[in-house]
């Protein structure tokens, strides 16, 4: 078979795998929600692009004669922000490279062909073309009548290739990020490079902005006007990224299949005897802590929770970016820091335990004790944003009563709602393997439900806080939220018992899902 015949055959295998999967119906439901989400996003970005195009026209028309600025340059100035959003979307939607490559590593198929097929799929996926809703309206408003038809085509091609390049960056970083979480910083560094001219603002408030606009204008005009050298460099970067990905994905697939894990002798064993006084709940807390210390996948997930929590808490404490009044003021983002902890911990509850669910089911009410242990772990981790946001109280941004009220409100009603993911979660995540089945099979069905719950968890508290402050004083609202939260925390045995009962009613369906999605 020729190279192109192999690629075509691999594409055929993918289509057959989708049709013959035992989870085809469940995955179809999740795909429908994904398509709806993409359509809504496209409409949103179209409106945003329209406003951006009108703003660019106004800005260019009002610019001084000595300022070099163009509408193409204005778009490039905003592009890193959209590339970062695109990268964030891929984190929740794209599969890992090894999920595609691994089944073919033991077959007589050229592995480079498999890698190429994966990269071609990455470059041609629907998500890349969603961003036409951003570039087309801007092109019609701010490019076509200023540059011309041919230049408009080059502009659309330039933007589309930018997002394709972004997709290649994602899969490249994903390979290394599964081994070291610090590689998630790489995209931030890449997107920060175009912003370096703004550092000149330290010399002059306007000099940095003028230099930033000037550089983007020069580069944008070169590409839109068809400068041969600029396009050769641009296309060379894309081709270079493709072949770099090709080599790295090949080496990673070979290493993952040929690697032999070494057995390391433990120098010390942490006993965490302080939790012994809490009986079985303490034992489950100790299991969670030891899993975080010893299992790679669990450790990286926990580090991600801590990193996100610290980032949002420090932004709240030492930045005035959320100083606006109204619903999206400091109150909303203070609650947001707490909610993220609960959200990230509750969304994966029971998925680790799916590896040994049979052992948990042999003892009466062991799942009940496990759920209470998970809840208490959540309360302990939530103390981190509480401490990190104390500077907000010292600076007078919020009151101490509000900070404590948000802690208990999130630990109470919000945690109560999100802990019901125990009922829906019926897929297993590996404890040590870097390749996961997230988004496939049983996990694909749950992803739709978890996305809806996550969206409600992030938005509803803000509406509740704003609504209470409209009908009563801030002091009365804070006291009401505090009392409500304390009631839920104090009665956690009752509502966790109810969640446990719901789980036991569909335990056999969940256990089937846990077994089917094990590595």
XYZ file of C-alpha atoms in Angstrom:
519
model
C 0.000 0.000 0.000
C 1.145 3.508 -0.740
C 1.418 6.191 1.938
C -1.882 7.853 0.940
C -3.682 4.492 0.825
C -2.569 3.803 4.401
C -3.823 7.205 5.544
C -7.164 6.597 3.814
C -7.450 3.133 5.397
C -6.715 4.525 8.864
C -9.421 7.147 8.366
C -11.791 4.329 7.409
C -10.853 2.466 10.610
C -11.729 5.507 12.665
C -15.179 5.781 11.103
C -15.840 2.056 11.667
C -14.662 2.316 15.263
C -17.149 5.130 15.879
C -20.027 3.170 14.323
C -19.264 -0.145 16.048
C -18.491 1.204 19.494
C -20.728 -0.196 22.242
C -21.049 3.391 23.437
C -22.075 4.759 20.017
C -25.482 6.003 21.201
C -24.058 7.637 24.329
C -21.291 9.285 22.346
C -23.830 10.524 19.802
C -25.710 12.321 22.595
C -22.511 13.992 23.789
C -21.642 14.963 20.203
C -25.012 16.674 19.810
C -24.319 18.774 22.899
C -20.823 19.568 21.605
C -22.228 20.688 18.237
C -24.830 22.853 19.989
C -22.071 24.363 22.122
C -19.953 25.101 19.041
C -22.923 26.758 17.302
C -23.664 28.958 20.297
C -19.970 29.853 20.521
C -19.889 30.677 16.812
C -22.838 33.067 17.199
C -21.163 34.698 20.209
C -17.852 35.143 18.387
C -19.661 36.527 15.333
C -21.214 39.284 17.483
C -17.858 39.884 19.156
C -16.115 40.071 15.781
C -18.674 42.587 14.525
C -18.000 44.875 17.469
C -14.257 44.407 17.061
C -14.470 45.288 13.370
C -16.391 48.506 14.028
C -13.969 49.431 16.809
C -10.981 48.809 14.522
C -12.448 51.026 11.794
C -13.114 53.825 14.271
C -9.663 53.532 15.824
C -7.870 53.568 12.466
C -9.927 56.537 11.206
C -9.191 58.550 14.364
C -5.472 57.685 14.481
C -2.902 60.436 14.179
C -0.882 60.769 10.980
C 2.349 59.821 12.755
C 0.852 56.555 14.114
C 1.285 53.454 11.919
C -1.881 51.415 12.386
C -4.148 49.205 10.270
C -7.229 47.055 10.813
C -5.231 43.872 10.102
C -2.763 44.912 12.786
C -5.634 45.551 15.221
C -6.913 42.014 14.686
C -3.456 40.524 15.251
C -3.204 42.465 18.499
C -6.309 40.690 19.844
C -5.462 37.295 18.322
C -3.374 35.887 21.264
C -6.451 36.204 23.494
C -8.558 34.121 21.107
C -5.768 31.570 20.661
C -5.658 31.131 24.437
C -9.448 30.597 24.502
C -9.090 28.057 21.685
C -6.409 26.239 23.673
C -8.653 26.125 26.739
C -11.512 24.629 24.702
C -9.205 21.900 23.406
C -8.348 20.853 26.967
C -11.908 19.621 27.468
C -12.704 18.370 23.962
C -9.589 16.922 22.308
C -8.341 13.415 22.925
C -4.777 12.570 23.818
C -2.445 11.519 20.959
C -1.786 8.067 22.437
C -5.508 7.241 22.468
C -5.305 7.143 18.679
C -1.780 5.810 18.181
C -1.585 3.028 20.786
C -3.900 0.450 19.063
C -1.596 0.412 16.012
C 1.763 0.147 17.770
C 1.767 -3.669 17.667
C 0.451 -3.953 14.101
C 2.555 -4.068 10.890
C 1.654 -0.477 10.030
C 4.263 2.269 9.563
C 3.994 4.204 12.809
C 4.820 7.488 11.117
C 1.718 6.967 8.956
C -0.420 6.570 12.082
C 1.104 9.734 13.563
C 0.517 11.624 10.308
C -3.107 10.501 10.245
C -3.573 11.773 13.799
C -1.993 15.141 12.950
C -4.115 15.497 9.806
C -7.239 14.851 11.902
C -6.043 17.446 14.401
C -5.546 20.064 11.684
C -8.908 19.401 9.998
C -11.200 19.003 13.029
C -14.412 21.034 13.191
C -13.187 23.148 16.108
C -10.559 24.791 13.884
C -13.220 26.045 11.472
C -15.490 27.396 14.222
C -13.188 30.416 14.285
C -14.341 31.432 10.807
C -17.236 33.007 12.720
C -14.626 35.367 14.184
C -12.581 36.128 11.068
C -15.323 36.399 8.405
C -17.411 39.221 9.993
C -14.245 41.182 10.814
C -12.997 40.666 7.267
C -16.233 41.950 5.749
C -16.297 45.029 8.001
C -12.656 46.037 8.280
C -10.577 44.261 5.620
C -12.446 43.864 2.335
C -13.131 47.532 1.561
C -9.747 48.718 2.867
C -7.529 46.145 1.170
C -9.402 44.279 -1.566
C -10.870 40.853 -2.369
C -7.554 38.992 -2.812
C -6.194 40.506 0.370
C -9.384 39.434 2.186
C -8.794 35.842 1.096
C -5.225 36.017 2.409
C -6.493 37.456 5.693
C -8.957 34.580 6.183
C -6.250 32.076 5.254
C -3.815 33.697 7.700
C -6.280 33.516 10.606
C -7.274 29.937 9.805
C -3.638 28.832 9.667
C -3.043 30.528 13.030
C -5.650 28.304 14.679
C -4.323 25.219 12.882
C -0.875 26.100 14.226
C -2.491 26.435 17.647
C -3.902 22.908 17.365
C -0.428 21.552 16.602
C 0.947 23.424 19.612
C -1.728 21.827 21.785
C -0.913 18.220 20.857
C 2.810 18.967 21.205
C 2.428 20.334 24.732
C -0.032 17.570 25.659
C 2.655 14.910 25.163
C 5.050 16.505 27.651
C 2.344 17.754 30.036
C 1.350 14.156 30.783
C 4.843 13.679 32.213
C 5.351 17.048 33.895
C 2.588 19.539 34.750
C 5.024 22.452 34.377
C 4.726 22.116 30.586
C 1.215 23.609 30.832
C 3.037 26.919 31.296
C 4.466 26.695 27.738
C 1.290 27.965 25.973
C 1.165 30.983 28.281
C 4.776 31.805 27.401
C 4.079 31.394 23.670
C 1.033 33.682 23.766
C 2.972 36.203 25.847
C 5.691 36.640 23.190
C 3.574 38.993 20.976
C 2.921 41.115 24.080
C 6.625 41.749 24.801
C 6.602 45.197 23.106
C 4.221 46.345 25.833
C 7.120 46.077 28.302
C 8.299 49.388 26.885
C 5.423 50.893 28.887
C 7.827 50.982 31.814
C 9.712 53.752 29.976
C 6.600 55.548 28.723
C 2.901 54.841 29.123
C 2.190 55.344 25.409
C 5.499 54.173 23.908
C 4.859 50.505 24.654
C 1.349 50.565 23.180
C 2.537 52.380 20.039
C 5.361 49.865 19.536
C 2.939 46.968 20.080
C 0.470 48.333 17.503
C 3.290 49.167 15.073
C 4.742 45.635 15.094
C 1.318 43.995 14.684
C 0.466 46.405 11.854
C 3.698 45.678 9.970
C 3.320 41.884 10.320
C -0.413 41.985 9.521
C 0.048 44.110 6.410
C 2.886 41.919 5.180
C 0.707 38.783 5.375
C -2.502 40.366 4.092
C -0.754 42.103 1.177
C 0.930 38.828 0.159
C 4.554 39.571 1.044
C 6.398 36.472 -0.231
C 9.081 36.449 2.475
C 6.495 36.838 5.276
C 4.431 33.955 3.927
C 7.479 31.741 3.468
C 8.432 32.298 7.119
C 4.841 31.777 8.297
C 4.317 28.573 6.312
C 7.791 27.404 7.341
C 6.782 27.697 11.009
C 3.665 25.579 10.386
C 5.575 22.917 8.433
C 8.303 22.895 11.074
C 5.694 22.465 13.834
C 4.134 19.584 11.890
C 7.422 17.696 11.507
C 8.438 18.453 15.091
C 5.126 16.988 16.221
C 5.611 14.039 13.916
C 8.948 13.154 15.466
C 7.915 13.746 19.069
C 4.620 11.816 18.755
C 6.495 8.894 17.222
C 9.093 8.847 20.006
C 6.390 9.180 22.679
C 4.358 6.289 21.257
C 7.459 4.084 21.092
C 8.506 5.009 24.629
C 5.050 4.374 26.105
C 4.807 0.907 24.550
C 8.403 -0.176 25.211
C 8.905 1.465 28.585
C 9.350 -0.832 31.580
C 8.388 0.739 34.858
C 10.991 0.510 37.569
C 10.058 -0.619 41.032
C 11.254 1.919 43.542
C 11.849 1.076 47.145
C 9.969 3.307 49.553
C 12.334 5.104 51.904
C 9.553 6.014 54.303
C 5.858 5.350 54.688
C 3.547 8.130 55.876
C 1.024 6.807 58.373
C -1.077 9.964 58.996
C -1.976 8.672 62.458
C -3.761 11.972 63.225
C -6.758 10.669 61.225
C -7.069 7.404 63.146
C -9.415 9.032 65.657
C -12.052 9.489 62.933
C -12.543 5.763 62.359
C -13.333 4.573 58.816
C -13.716 8.134 57.556
C -10.159 8.825 58.701
C -8.947 5.690 56.922
C -10.459 6.859 53.643
C -8.905 10.304 54.081
C -5.548 8.569 54.526
C -6.134 6.571 51.319
C -6.851 9.786 49.432
C -3.707 11.464 50.778
C -1.536 8.459 49.957
C -3.018 8.297 46.431
C -2.061 11.938 45.927
C 1.494 11.171 47.080
C 2.017 7.919 45.152
C -0.149 7.866 41.997
C 0.904 10.016 39.055
C -2.533 10.734 37.588
C -4.086 11.564 40.968
C -1.101 13.715 41.940
C -1.273 15.774 38.725
C -5.032 16.243 39.120
C -4.564 17.494 42.694
C -1.722 19.809 41.679
C -3.965 21.279 38.989
C -6.669 21.998 41.592
C -4.141 23.706 43.862
C -2.592 25.719 41.000
C -5.957 27.015 39.730
C -7.087 27.844 43.267
C -3.914 29.762 44.079
C -4.037 31.653 40.763
C -7.605 32.908 41.188
C -7.142 33.651 44.882
C -3.994 35.732 44.298
C -5.597 37.604 41.378
C -8.497 38.493 43.674
C -6.195 39.567 46.510
C -3.547 41.595 44.694
C -5.259 42.874 41.551
C -7.985 45.438 40.874
C -9.098 43.739 37.671
C -12.403 42.729 39.327
C -13.057 46.075 40.996
C -16.232 46.678 38.961
C -19.438 46.831 40.915
C -22.429 44.675 40.164
C -22.771 40.952 39.773
C -19.229 40.423 38.492
C -17.484 42.348 41.248
C -15.308 41.027 44.043
C -18.204 39.083 45.554
C -18.684 36.947 42.469
C -14.996 36.150 42.070
C -14.501 35.432 45.766
C -17.190 32.793 45.538
C -15.653 31.642 42.235
C -12.365 30.748 43.976
C -14.227 28.487 46.401
C -16.495 26.978 43.747
C -13.527 25.945 41.592
C -12.190 23.759 44.416
C -15.529 22.034 44.929
C -16.134 21.749 41.193
C -12.787 20.169 40.347
C -12.952 17.744 43.266
C -16.635 16.797 42.925
C -16.578 16.225 39.155
C -14.212 13.267 39.540
C -15.604 11.748 42.722
C -15.707 7.899 42.569
C -13.778 7.786 39.275
C -10.517 6.862 41.027
C -12.314 4.321 43.191
C -13.650 2.677 40.026
C -10.318 0.842 39.874
C -11.237 -1.152 42.996
C -14.999 -0.628 43.309
C -15.621 -4.348 44.013
C -13.509 -4.142 47.163
C -15.537 -1.180 48.409
C -18.876 -2.869 47.779
C -18.189 -5.934 49.948
C -18.534 -3.963 53.202
C -21.852 -2.414 54.214
C -21.958 1.401 53.960
C -18.274 1.689 53.030
C -19.296 3.996 50.154
C -21.116 6.214 52.670
C -17.962 6.589 54.778
C -15.959 7.199 51.587
C -18.293 10.015 50.489
C -18.051 11.711 53.879
C -14.247 11.444 53.681
C -14.335 13.067 50.212
C -16.481 15.868 51.591
C -14.133 16.533 54.510
C -11.162 16.555 52.119
C -13.034 19.186 50.135
C -13.514 21.307 53.249
C -9.794 21.086 54.057
C -8.693 22.144 50.550
C -11.176 25.057 50.625
C -9.227 26.497 53.543
C -6.461 27.362 51.050
C -8.443 30.052 49.125
C -9.841 31.260 52.456
C -6.322 31.996 53.728
C -5.068 33.346 50.387
C -7.928 35.857 50.156
C -7.396 37.329 53.630
C -5.410 40.224 52.041
C -8.695 41.263 50.388
C -10.130 41.765 53.869
C -7.049 43.718 54.967
C -7.242 45.927 51.849
C -10.936 46.584 52.454
C -12.116 44.952 49.205
C -14.472 42.598 51.084
C -15.450 42.020 54.706
C -14.334 39.072 56.835
C -17.985 38.122 57.308
C -18.466 37.906 53.532
C -15.323 35.767 53.097
C -16.452 33.296 55.769
C -20.044 33.334 54.494
C -18.869 32.372 51.008
C -16.807 29.529 52.481
C -19.804 27.980 54.237
C -22.244 28.759 51.413
C -19.994 26.956 48.937
C -19.248 24.122 51.376
C -23.002 23.801 52.023
C -25.599 24.209 49.244
C -23.106 24.328 46.357
C -21.188 21.230 47.506
C -24.523 19.507 48.176
C -25.512 19.992 44.536
C -22.189 19.005 43.005
C -21.727 15.912 45.204
C -24.643 14.388 43.290
C -22.114 13.633 40.538
C -21.584 10.429 42.563
C -24.861 9.242 41.077
C -23.807 9.924 37.474
C -20.068 9.126 37.445
C -19.686 5.616 36.041
C -16.256 5.690 34.421
C -12.801 4.901 35.780
C -9.713 7.054 35.478
C -6.282 5.400 35.709
C -4.199 5.983 38.806
C -0.809 6.000 37.099
C -1.261 5.762 33.324
C -0.878 8.984 31.359
C -3.424 7.886 28.729
C -7.040 8.341 29.799
C -10.415 7.454 28.367
C -11.979 10.779 29.101
C -14.580 11.600 26.498
C -15.108 8.040 25.317
C -17.588 5.407 26.342
C -19.347 5.863 29.629
C -17.243 8.909 30.381
C -18.562 10.626 27.267
C -22.149 10.402 28.529
C -21.195 11.778 31.935
C -19.222 14.657 30.382
C -22.438 16.207 29.083
C -24.091 16.051 32.515
C -20.968 17.312 34.294
C -20.668 20.242 31.854
C -24.242 21.352 32.615
C -23.714 20.994 36.381
C -20.388 22.846 36.179
C -21.963 25.729 34.235
C -24.816 26.024 36.745
C -22.392 25.838 39.671
C -20.333 28.724 38.297
C -23.259 31.009 37.429
C -26.063 30.323 39.917
C -24.184 31.465 43.076
C -23.502 34.850 41.493
C -27.191 35.335 40.692
C -28.177 34.282 44.224
C -25.727 36.736 45.832
C -26.794 39.600 43.549
C -30.484 38.814 44.075
C -30.175 38.809 47.875
C -28.279 42.110 47.876
C -31.093 43.676 45.831
C -33.814 42.801 48.361
C -31.847 43.221 51.605
C -28.701 44.835 52.967
C -25.288 43.268 52.381
C -24.962 42.465 56.082
C -28.302 40.645 56.174
C -27.468 38.767 52.942
C -24.097 37.640 54.314
C -25.662 36.444 57.564
C -28.370 34.551 55.655
C -25.783 32.824 53.426
C -23.631 32.009 56.473
C -26.531 30.453 58.381
C -27.684 28.503 55.318
C -24.157 27.180 54.732
C -23.645 26.182 58.373
C -26.951 24.278 58.342
C -25.872 22.261 55.279
C -22.396 21.570 56.696
C -23.814 20.539 60.086
C -26.326 18.172 58.464
C -23.876 16.625 55.977
C -24.623 13.154 57.349
C -28.253 13.425 56.227
C -27.761 14.592 52.650
C -24.669 12.447 52.055
C -26.753 9.487 53.278
C -29.354 10.391 50.651
C -26.677 10.599 47.912
C -25.367 7.212 49.074
C -28.883 5.738 48.764
C -29.246 7.110 45.230
C -25.884 5.608 44.275
C -26.830 2.188 45.667
C -30.040 2.159 43.631
C -28.055 2.206 40.390
C -24.865 0.600 41.676
C -24.939 -2.239 39.137
C -25.122 0.131 36.155
C -22.306 2.228 37.607
C -20.172 -0.819 38.341
C -20.586 -1.981 34.727
C -19.381 1.434 33.582
C -16.397 1.307 35.955
C -15.344 -2.102 34.595
C -15.828 -1.184 30.932
C -13.685 1.958 31.172
C -10.742 0.495 33.053
C -7.388 0.631 31.273
